[in-house]
């Protein structure tokens, strides 16, 4: 495919949702002009609401369990719910008591096969313990020495489980003040002393489970979950019983109503659509869309999901793709897959979660990790490592102290709990990210060639199964509405719409999916990310036989009051959708049950070419899925170089005073080593587990992360993630190529052959011609360079609207390069370890300071042009590094990039705890601090000097002897052999390692 | 002679179970994966409770896992002398099960901490430490969120007096544990809880050292000699 397509998960939900559009939808539904109004019914309904609801508390969810009752109060009237004009109750309240009984009745009626098996019974309402709501009153454990430690009342296996059919209320701890949803709780069959979440799903042939998790039943869901999704034969969709909508269900906008009310005004503008897009939807459907359809189109055609502004440029990645046999799956799937030999394949991808991480740093970053991990899982792979590329405002800015620790704790808290090692990344500070941090997360997964899975829904009759966490009101509309919002004072109001992650559920999902894959139980799979069910169903259907029928009321809910539009757009985390052959559904459910993961058949694949969704028996969606998934609008936005670019480029760093004396140079080395961007990031990385899975061969601060894939052969991969917003600001075409060059070089420095590329393109608003020009140039530069270097782009992500007010961030393409180690035991570290080794500089140093760390740190200067790109030299250098590693010619290698040779020497010395005596071959300042590309420092294995020199000569790589390892200081002399300066390692270490903790703690 | 069989229990949320199995294998024993929801120890000769976040550890680390069906069998077998090593989350589960005294609280800095940690082996006579010398210094990774060992003063004194402190942190106490305690054992010495991760220091390729292998070779040797 020639485009980068949004992933189901496009978790950059970049962008969080305001809830305003919902109000719009609801007020639309509530439009008295369009609804029959029966004052009597209305009064009755109001009375019911008043009676049942303490002030300020939303309507109770389901009533007590027990035999199926008719839908509660409002069930009697058969007419559509009327809405008086004067009604002042908020729309939310009007959706009334949730129709669980109703839904359950429906489900029971339709479950013709065996009664719901494990995995489908009443679901517990468990929610991660983060944040919200009071903790259930657990009993105390008298034995705990520290007293209050709540002992879980959750099952010891002694308590009877709720019967599958009783619709038992999942627990509300008595005495729990509730979260506003619990007002009617407590009538379940449990002893009132019981508290804690109820176990779900008994596993096969087992005594009652002893609990599904320590999760207090906080959160919004309550009420019995319908016994949905039986594993028995799926009822024929055609035979859907005609069930009347309960009267309290206000204004479900059905296809029939839409056809009959062509002129009803719709809130498409609030949903981020323009007039033309809305007209197009009407023309596709031949009528106005229902509100559910509008929700789907608006979110699928959002910038975030449709790539409507970037598509025309991203095509270059396909058009210019280099010839390669390595690519097994290219762009367009959840992630690209590359062949790494021995029957193994690797899939990797990076995605942004920028805007949520500003609004709520911990959860924003955590769910960013969760999303990219699910993308990798949905390719059929086991996730084996994550990395993250982070950008914040100035290190000493007050808001950075809010955002940075939250983001790091979020990434760590989620990734560590998943058991996926975090092996590297970058942490960069710059004022341009002050109100728009960048949080880009990468995941890499490993699989066998034959295990590749696709996001397709082929085979009419195959079942569509939603599994994982329950659906709640998380990040509703996130992908669409907030994606087009930039941050301003109102962003505080958007806080509630950030999704909350549950890494425990994700860990179970990983293991469950791998077991499902092992038994070959799925024909297609897709994770749910941005745009949730909308995205998964349209994309699966569009890529499959073309049709799908979904009964939306079968989606298991955490909040039973959700309306269909909300279910369609919910971005609740930790959910996946699978397409499963009917005869494999039972086994599928069994495995989900073993992992205690709720799974529900919500529909089936059809050959109608239509995606049809029903809600309480009414058809609310009937669209050709491809029109939403693939045929969104495409814009060629106007481009123009930013007006200040000329001024910026002509303001070269030549005017800046340079250090010249030994003392000035010494101070500059220490200054840079202790500056936020170059200082040790141990404070960050020590909060990540780099060891879990036992295959991490290299991790930060090494050049790249390296993980072993195969214990026997030593096959492994190296990955580096790099970007430079300052370079890209000065010259976007070159900046993207420089980011690629650096990542490529970093991978080669470990001894790995660079193989493939992923990218996360972080830019300002595409509606700004200057930004769009930066984007177009950067994409062009990246595509050209990938073609030249022979490394295909396998996928990626675009994040627009990274700006505050009208000021965009520095354009920041973050490039991930993946390389292969045939044997990771041959990898080369950056540490100087053995005394007496020759230190050599590979590559040519020019006087290049535009966009350099030196100019940035010392003068806060950004101007001139970035270092000259030299892809031929990059390729030659990489070939030398890879061969030298393979042949054992070098004992250390470290690339030169930000901060130049100075920083490379500091890091290599400190990493190995060994000093070096260096003789600078040219102008000391230029040699130490220039950021010329295609350079690396190596320590040569004693005796291999001649072979390395011959290798370099053959490849045309200049090689310069710099000095020798040894001692406990970094000692630097000039060509005249006179010492310029000498810095004890202890002093270097203090400077390098003190910075971050001093700001962050 | 058949290799010793060492069980590794997987709870929902266990993370280092495969790593523990690899360490067992590298030590020369046969790893046997045990499932939390079974009631069957499969006749293993020893058991490792691996690291991780069982049940997400949303409540309190190890608090839910101790109620796993298999723990019923494990607790009685441990009391009868079955060698058990709890690593990290496994240590937390052993404390929650009262096979070991004390508790593990959130780290003093409230951050997850991952670092290469120097330790001293204080007791080289437990079932899991005979391959070390008393006082031997080793480096193994530590990585945890809730690693701060606490107990009342009397328990601490008793642990110290009876030589039941198995390992202490050197250089830097990463989590605020009382008396720098990194690991303890029960009175019989067959049950050991350890906050650091010896299973991540069994190969020079992937660990900071191979110092951790001794825990696993200790048990293998003991079982073979038994």
Tab-separated table of C-alpha atoms in Angstrom, chain A residues 143 146 149-152 154 156 206 210-211 214-215 382 416-419 502-504 507-508 511 594-595 686-696 708 711 827 1001, chain B residues 12-16 18-19 22 35-37 53 55-56 58-60 63-64 66-69 96 98 103 105 111-116 141 143 200 203 205-208:
chain	number	residue	atom	x	y	z
A	143	UNK	CA	-1.752	-10.037	60.990
A	146	UNK	CA	1.625	-2.447	59.338
A	149	UNK	CA	-3.356	-3.293	54.797
A	150	UNK	CA	-6.632	-4.116	53.302
A	151	UNK	CA	-7.052	-7.781	52.887
A	152	UNK	CA	-9.010	-8.524	49.837
A	154	UNK	CA	-12.163	-11.186	46.973
A	156	UNK	CA	-10.849	-17.400	48.614
A	206	UNK	CA	-12.408	-25.380	38.330
A	210	UNK	CA	-10.807	-16.690	43.558
A	211	UNK	CA	-11.060	-13.359	42.092
A	214	UNK	CA	-7.874	-6.711	43.162
A	215	UNK	CA	-9.800	-4.107	41.437
A	382	UNK	CA	4.705	-11.232	21.003
A	416	UNK	CA	6.715	-2.530	33.705
A	417	UNK	CA	3.414	-4.141	34.567
A	418	UNK	CA	3.213	-5.706	31.118
A	419	UNK	CA	6.570	-7.359	31.450
A	502	UNK	CA	-5.254	-1.094	33.033
A	503	UNK	CA	-1.925	-2.775	32.331
A	504	UNK	CA	-3.003	-5.911	34.140
A	507	UNK	CA	-0.929	-8.323	30.175
A	508	UNK	CA	-3.727	-10.880	30.255
A	511	UNK	CA	-0.965	-13.922	26.924
A	594	UNK	CA	-8.759	-19.220	31.261
A	595	UNK	CA	-7.258	-15.742	31.222
A	686	UNK	CA	15.914	3.610	36.086
A	687	UNK	CA	12.130	3.761	36.369
A	688	UNK	CA	11.804	1.311	33.498
A	689	UNK	CA	12.341	-2.417	33.681
A	690	UNK	CA	14.970	-3.235	31.075
A	691	UNK	CA	15.585	-6.810	32.186
A	692	UNK	CA	12.244	-8.573	32.003
A	693	UNK	CA	11.977	-11.372	29.416
A	694	UNK	CA	15.682	-11.966	29.836
A	695	UNK	CA	16.645	-11.069	26.286
A	696	UNK	CA	17.850	-7.507	26.663
A	708	UNK	CA	17.853	-11.381	21.437
A	711	UNK	CA	18.622	-18.196	22.256
A	827	UNK	CA	27.351	-6.722	19.429
A	1001	UNK	CA	12.765	15.293	42.050
B	12	UNK	CA	-2.134	-13.691	36.109
B	13	UNK	CA	0.282	-10.788	35.904
B	14	UNK	CA	3.448	-12.815	36.523
B	15	UNK	CA	6.191	-11.361	34.366
B	16	UNK	CA	9.473	-13.054	35.122
B	18	UNK	CA	9.937	-17.428	31.711
B	19	UNK	CA	13.134	-15.896	32.998
B	22	UNK	CA	15.455	-20.146	31.915
B	35	UNK	CA	-0.604	-22.729	36.826
B	36	UNK	CA	-2.002	-20.697	39.696
B	37	UNK	CA	-5.507	-22.023	39.340
B	53	UNK	CA	2.560	-7.727	39.247
B	55	UNK	CA	-3.380	-9.331	39.563
B	56	UNK	CA	-1.882	-5.980	38.711
B	58	UNK	CA	-3.648	-2.861	42.453
B	59	UNK	CA	-4.558	-3.739	45.984
B	60	UNK	CA	-1.274	-4.547	47.662
B	63	UNK	CA	-2.211	-9.743	48.348
B	64	UNK	CA	-4.483	-11.446	45.850
B	66	UNK	CA	-1.758	-15.591	48.003
B	67	UNK	CA	-5.339	-16.790	47.595
B	68	UNK	CA	-4.579	-18.676	44.393
B	69	UNK	CA	-5.717	-22.285	44.567
B	96	UNK	CA	1.286	-12.223	52.347
B	98	UNK	CA	2.827	-15.685	56.166
B	103	UNK	CA	5.867	-7.015	54.513
B	105	UNK	CA	5.820	-1.556	51.051
B	111	UNK	CA	9.390	5.341	42.059
B	112	UNK	CA	9.861	2.052	40.355
B	113	UNK	CA	13.600	1.363	40.626
B	114	UNK	CA	15.605	-0.693	38.135
B	115	UNK	CA	19.349	-0.868	38.724
B	116	UNK	CA	22.266	-3.226	39.000
B	141	UNK	CA	19.449	-6.431	39.033
B	143	UNK	CA	13.555	-3.840	39.746
B	200	UNK	CA	18.304	-11.797	35.510
B	203	UNK	CA	24.037	-14.950	31.432
B	205	UNK	CA	25.004	-11.465	27.556
B	206	UNK	CA	21.830	-10.258	29.194
B	207	UNK	CA	22.707	-9.577	32.809
B	208	UNK	CA	25.141	-7.374	34.665
